[in-house]
Amino acid sequence: MILSHQGAKLDLPGSREKGIIDAGRFFKGEIIFANELMVLDL
Amino acid sequence: MIRLYFVGAGTPTPTPTRFGTSYVLQIDEDLLMFDCGPAATHKLVKLGLWPNRINHLFFTHHHFDHNADYPCFILCHWDQSTGRENKLRIWGPKPMAAFHDRLFGDKGAFTYDWQARVGNPGSQAVFKKRGGSLPRPKPDYAVNAVGPGKIVAENNWSVTAAPARHIEPFMPTFSYRVDSPQGSIVFSSDTGPCDDFRNLARGADIAVIHCWDHQEHMAPDLANMIMGTTDAAKLAEEAGVKK
């Protein structure tokens, strides 16, 4: 799962990591926090 | 080969690192673009993607953080074209056709631009130097309406749309799923948790989900129209998203 379209508060250092940890309590697969100009080979 | 470019990964609020939404999914030689938010054209080029290489452009909805760079993208696509590229096909929910016509139609906001470039001798010289032949054609793009279900299928991929839950009844929003022999990917766009997106995402290899904030900061009305962190995670898990 790739999280994108994040608001400014969620995108802050520390806040990003908390968001991934919170999401990881419910989603068992890999979680990626999207950044602009990022490229992923799928 | 499947490659996903994050052209824009932000919201309507500009920050130093994010502004608006746009993605490009490359499946072999085809480039499928989803939304065209602020500065998407310039960000495409920063990623090494020349606008004329885009084959299909899909809009999820017509909030400005998803469509504001459309005139720039189309004018650049048309201006740089020599007429020998693959045709760009455009897909979007209402008011897609009216939106396009009000920009580039006979009375469109940018019609003075392309009329001048078509008719001015200096602009014609630039066009010829680029490889074009006169008379220079005017912008001519196929704009297609989107509804629920499979909307386009090519040799090695297909795109299916499902209604999202965002800002109805002001305008519709659609989520998209791309299936190919190399895998499946869903793009939620802006939506609260809903069965239509859950079903669209069922068993997908990858889900790109829009996530506004920590769940505890999401007011009920906001959480109804876009997901927070744990709503996104719960939906992906319920749908059986693999990654």
XYZ file of N, CA, C and O in Angstrom, chain B residues 111-211:
404
model
N -7.761 29.826 -26.536
C -7.884 29.735 -27.990
C -7.049 30.814 -28.686
O -6.464 30.572 -29.748
N -6.930 32.006 -28.047
C -6.084 33.046 -28.643
C -4.640 32.572 -28.760
O -3.927 32.929 -29.703
N -4.208 31.759 -27.795
C -2.827 31.256 -27.830
C -2.606 30.381 -29.055
O -1.719 30.636 -29.878
N -3.444 29.321 -29.197
C -3.148 28.389 -30.295
C -3.475 28.996 -31.657
O -2.803 28.657 -32.650
N -4.461 29.920 -31.703
C -4.733 30.565 -32.993
C -3.528 31.396 -33.450
O -3.166 31.403 -34.620
N -2.900 32.085 -32.485
C -1.720 32.885 -32.825
C -0.567 31.998 -33.277
O 0.162 32.320 -34.232
N -0.386 30.865 -32.612
C 0.725 29.965 -32.974
C 0.474 29.273 -34.314
O 1.411 28.939 -35.041
N -0.798 29.052 -34.630
C -1.126 28.447 -35.925
C -0.897 29.450 -37.064
O -0.397 29.090 -38.140
N -1.247 30.728 -36.824
C -1.252 31.689 -37.910
C -0.033 32.578 -38.036
O 0.241 33.106 -39.125
N 0.713 32.764 -36.971
C 1.844 33.693 -37.013
C 3.029 33.085 -37.752
O 3.434 31.944 -37.452
N 3.629 33.812 -38.719
C 4.749 33.233 -39.501
C 5.941 32.817 -38.634
O 6.582 31.802 -38.912
N 6.250 33.607 -37.595
C 7.362 33.232 -36.727
C 7.086 31.942 -35.982
O 7.963 31.072 -35.861
N 5.862 31.798 -35.497
C 5.484 30.559 -34.805
C 5.499 29.386 -35.785
O 5.878 28.262 -35.425
N 5.081 29.655 -37.033
C 5.115 28.582 -38.054
C 6.555 28.149 -38.327
O 6.820 26.955 -38.530
N 7.484 29.125 -38.289
C 8.895 28.783 -38.531
C 9.433 27.885 -37.417
O 10.176 26.925 -37.676
N 9.061 28.201 -36.167
C 9.483 27.356 -35.035
C 8.912 25.948 -35.196
O 9.607 24.940 -34.989
N 7.656 25.895 -35.605
C 6.988 24.597 -35.789
C 7.680 23.785 -36.881
O 7.922 22.573 -36.731
N 8.027 24.444 -37.990
C 8.705 23.726 -39.083
C 10.096 23.263 -38.658
O 10.525 22.159 -38.990
N 10.794 24.116 -37.898
C 12.140 23.745 -37.432
C 12.083 22.538 -36.512
O 12.999 21.722 -36.458
N 10.952 22.416 -35.799
C 10.772 21.282 -34.884
C 10.463 19.996 -35.652
O 10.508 18.908 -35.091
N 10.123 20.139 -36.927
C 9.823 18.954 -37.742
C 8.413 18.907 -38.259
O 8.017 17.939 -38.918
N 7.609 19.925 -37.969
C 6.222 19.939 -38.406
C 6.067 20.404 -39.833
O 6.981 20.988 -40.427
N 4.894 20.132 -40.415
C 4.580 20.549 -41.782
C 3.353 21.448 -41.760
O 2.371 21.152 -41.076
N 3.412 22.530 -42.550
C 2.270 23.450 -42.640
C 1.230 22.894 -43.620
O 1.601 22.178 -44.556
N -0.045 23.224 -43.467
C -0.593 24.086 -42.426
C -0.585 23.395 -41.060
O -0.813 22.183 -40.970
N -0.319 24.196 -40.032
C -0.243 23.640 -38.687
C -1.646 23.285 -38.198
O -2.546 24.147 -38.217
N -1.856 22.070 -37.743
C -3.194 21.706 -37.248
C -3.485 22.355 -35.903
O -2.576 22.616 -35.119
N -4.765 22.606 -35.673
C -5.158 23.143 -34.366
C -5.220 21.998 -33.353
O -5.183 20.818 -33.738
N -5.291 22.316 -32.053
C -5.400 21.240 -31.054
C -6.636 20.384 -31.311
O -7.729 20.912 -31.514
N -6.456 19.093 -31.353
C -7.554 18.167 -31.638
C -7.381 16.945 -30.742
O -6.562 16.077 -31.032
N -8.140 16.905 -29.676
C -7.978 15.837 -28.687
C -9.305 15.125 -28.458
O -10.360 15.762 -28.388
N -9.220 13.816 -28.321
C -10.398 13.014 -28.023
C -10.640 13.043 -26.522
O -9.796 12.617 -25.734
N -11.798 13.585 -26.133
C -12.162 13.682 -24.719
C -13.316 12.721 -24.471
O -14.358 12.819 -25.124
N -13.132 11.807 -23.550
C -14.091 10.725 -23.331
C -14.690 10.799 -21.929
O -13.966 11.038 -20.954
N -15.994 10.543 -21.850
C -16.672 10.521 -20.554
C -16.368 9.221 -19.820
O -16.202 8.165 -20.440
N -16.289 9.303 -18.519
C -16.014 8.124 -17.686
C -17.256 7.780 -16.872
O -17.904 8.653 -16.308
N -17.559 6.493 -16.824
C -18.603 5.969 -15.951
C -18.104 4.700 -15.308
O -16.975 4.257 -15.580
N -18.900 4.107 -14.436
C -18.458 2.876 -13.757
C -18.240 1.738 -14.749
O -18.963 1.613 -15.731
N -17.218 0.916 -14.478
C -16.950 -0.251 -15.310
C -15.671 -0.098 -16.109
O -14.918 0.872 -15.944
N -15.433 -1.075 -16.999
C -14.211 -1.051 -17.812
C -14.328 0.055 -18.843
O -15.316 0.112 -19.590
N -13.345 0.929 -18.907
C -13.471 2.076 -19.818
C -12.519 1.994 -20.996
O -12.790 2.593 -22.030
N -11.431 1.299 -20.870
C -10.538 1.155 -22.015
C -9.699 -0.106 -21.814
O -9.296 -0.424 -20.698
N -9.469 -0.823 -22.901
C -8.637 -2.019 -22.859
C -7.709 -1.998 -24.063
O -8.157 -1.797 -25.196
N -6.439 -2.160 -23.819
C -5.449 -2.263 -24.886
C -4.897 -3.688 -24.874
O -5.398 -4.553 -24.156
N -3.874 -3.932 -25.677
C -3.367 -5.296 -25.807
C -2.922 -5.884 -24.472
O -3.185 -7.051 -24.182
N -2.246 -5.073 -23.654
C -1.645 -5.640 -22.452
C -2.062 -4.932 -21.172
O -1.409 -5.093 -20.142
N -3.131 -4.169 -21.213
C -3.660 -3.578 -19.987
C -5.089 -3.115 -20.200
O -5.538 -2.926 -21.323
N -5.795 -2.951 -19.076
C -7.141 -2.382 -19.123
C -7.323 -1.481 -17.907
O -6.636 -1.646 -16.887
N -8.243 -0.533 -18.033
C -8.539 0.391 -16.933
C -10.034 0.299 -16.621
O -10.875 0.383 -17.513
N -10.321 0.127 -15.329
C -11.694 0.048 -14.844
C -11.922 1.169 -13.840
O -11.037 1.480 -13.037
N -13.096 1.774 -13.901
C -13.433 2.883 -13.006
C -14.538 2.472 -12.045
O -15.399 1.651 -12.370
N -14.506 3.066 -10.861
C -15.587 2.864 -9.888
C -15.823 4.191 -9.172
O -14.874 4.933 -8.900
N -17.081 4.480 -8.846
C -17.361 5.753 -8.181
C -16.744 5.808 -6.785
O -16.806 4.835 -6.034
N -16.136 6.933 -6.476
C -15.586 7.167 -5.148
C -16.598 7.977 -4.329
O -17.637 8.410 -4.849
N -16.300 8.156 -3.054
C -17.177 8.960 -2.193
C -16.400 10.193 -1.754
O -15.568 10.134 -0.858
N -16.640 11.296 -2.439
C -15.826 12.475 -2.159
C -16.689 13.735 -1.991
O -16.996 14.092 -0.855
N -17.112 14.345 -3.080
C -17.807 15.628 -2.947
C -19.127 15.626 -3.729
O -19.557 16.667 -4.238
N -19.770 14.462 -3.788
C -21.056 14.388 -4.442
C -22.077 15.189 -3.598
O -21.949 15.225 -2.371
N -23.067 15.831 -4.175
C -23.430 15.806 -5.590
C -22.793 16.937 -6.407
O -23.193 17.149 -7.543
N -21.822 17.637 -5.842
C -21.258 18.767 -6.588
C -20.578 18.296 -7.867
O -20.685 18.912 -8.910
N -19.815 17.218 -7.756
C -19.238 16.608 -8.955
C -18.844 15.177 -8.621
O -18.558 14.855 -7.467
N -18.836 14.301 -9.629
C -18.466 12.907 -9.375
C -16.959 12.724 -9.292
O -16.184 13.497 -9.865
N -16.564 11.700 -8.568
C -15.159 11.310 -8.459
C -15.062 9.814 -8.752
O -15.944 9.043 -8.355
N -14.000 9.415 -9.449
C -13.812 8.005 -9.766
C -12.444 7.519 -9.295
O -11.453 8.243 -9.372
N -12.441 6.286 -8.795
C -11.198 5.555 -8.553
C -10.924 4.709 -9.791
O -11.844 4.363 -10.535
N -9.650 4.354 -9.991
C -9.279 3.565 -11.170
C -8.464 2.339 -10.774
O -7.698 2.366 -9.805
N -8.641 1.301 -11.569
C -7.840 0.092 -11.421
C -7.224 -0.253 -12.775
O -7.932 -0.236 -13.797
N -5.951 -0.546 -12.762
C -5.256 -0.964 -13.981
C -4.855 -2.420 -13.812
O -4.185 -2.782 -12.832
N -5.273 -3.253 -14.756
C -4.906 -4.675 -14.749
C -4.032 -4.971 -15.948
O -4.318 -4.519 -17.068
N -2.989 -5.714 -15.700
C -2.124 -6.162 -16.788
C -1.565 -7.524 -16.401
O -1.637 -7.925 -15.235
N -1.018 -8.243 -17.363
C -0.420 -9.542 -17.017
C 0.708 -9.410 -15.998
O 1.061 -10.379 -15.326
N 1.240 -8.210 -15.868
C 2.350 -8.006 -14.934
C 1.889 -7.555 -13.549
O 2.723 -7.323 -12.670
N 0.585 -7.406 -13.359
C 0.087 -7.035 -12.048
C -1.064 -6.053 -12.130
O -1.435 -5.592 -13.210
N -1.628 -5.766 -10.961
C -2.777 -4.858 -10.891
C -2.495 -3.779 -9.861
O -1.867 -4.013 -8.821
N -2.967 -2.566 -10.154
C -2.753 -1.435 -9.257
C -4.019 -0.602 -9.224
O -4.658 -0.399 -10.259
N -4.405 -0.152 -8.039
C -5.576 0.705 -7.908
C -5.138 2.079 -7.411
O -4.214 2.193 -6.601
N -5.840 3.093 -7.912
C -5.637 4.474 -7.483
C -6.946 4.932 -6.843
O -7.960 5.056 -7.535
N -6.914 5.183 -5.559
C -8.163 5.524 -4.860
C -8.677 6.894 -5.272
O -9.884 7.114 -5.278
N -7.784 7.827 -5.571
C -8.092 9.254 -5.584
C -8.634 9.647 -4.208
O -8.389 8.961 -3.217
N -9.369 10.742 -4.151
C -9.894 11.238 -2.880
C -11.222 10.534 -2.610
O -12.201 10.753 -3.331
N -11.261 9.734 -1.581
C -12.502 9.045 -1.234
C -12.496 8.664 0.234
O -11.443 8.336 0.789
N -13.679 8.726 0.822
C -13.843 8.086 2.110
C -13.957 6.592 1.905
O -14.051 6.116 0.761
N -13.925 5.823 2.982
C -14.082 4.366 2.828
C -15.445 4.066 2.210
O -16.457 4.582 2.665
N -15.468 3.258 1.157
C -16.742 2.938 0.512
C -16.623 1.584 -0.180
O -15.534 1.150 -0.551
N -17.783 0.939 -0.333
C -17.798 -0.409 -0.923
C -17.327 -0.401 -2.374
O -16.691 -1.357 -2.824
N -17.648 0.656 -3.119
C -17.238 0.673 -4.530
C -15.717 0.616 -4.666
O -15.195 -0.128 -5.499
N -15.002 1.392 -3.857
C -13.545 1.321 -3.945
C -13.019 0.021 -3.338
O -12.073 -0.574 -3.862
N -13.652 -0.430 -2.261
C -13.225 -1.709 -1.651
C -13.323 -2.835 -2.689
O -12.419 -3.664 -2.820
N -14.414 -2.857 -3.429
C -14.587 -3.902 -4.448
C -13.615 -3.728 -5.611
O -13.100 -4.715 -6.149
N -13.382 -2.475 -5.998
C -12.433 -2.222 -7.095
C -11.029 -2.699 -6.709
O -10.284 -3.208 -7.551
N -10.691 -2.522 -5.446
C -9.336 -2.845 -4.977
C -9.165 -4.327 -4.650
O -8.042 -4.764 -4.358
N -10.236 -5.107 -4.735
C -10.206 -6.503 -4.289
C -9.065 -7.277 -4.962
O -9.005 -7.401 -6.177
N -8.142 -7.775 -4.135
C -7.060 -8.631 -4.631
C -5.998 -7.922 -5.451
O -5.149 -8.584 -6.067
N -6.015 -6.594 -5.459
C -5.009 -5.869 -6.253
C -3.607 -6.097 -5.687
O -3.429 -6.326 -4.486
N -2.638 -6.029 -6.558
C -1.253 -6.178 -6.086
C -0.810 -4.962 -5.284
O -0.112 -5.093 -4.281
N -1.192 -3.783 -5.761
C -0.738 -2.536 -5.131
C -1.908 -1.553 -5.098
O -2.683 -1.463 -6.058
N -2.010 -0.807 -3.984
C -3.016 0.246 -3.881
C -2.326 1.565 -3.543
O -1.534 1.628 -2.598
N -2.626 2.585 -4.329
C -2.187 3.946 -4.007
C -3.404 4.643 -3.397
O -4.409 4.863 -4.075
N -3.313 4.927 -2.101
C -4.483 5.432 -1.375
C -4.201 6.834 -0.852
O -3.153 7.083 -0.246
N -5.146 7.717 -1.100
C -4.996 9.092 -0.616
C -5.359 9.156 0.862
O -6.412 8.679 1.276
N -4.477 9.768 1.613
C -4.529 9.724 3.073
C -4.183 11.117 3.587
O -3.057 11.574 3.409
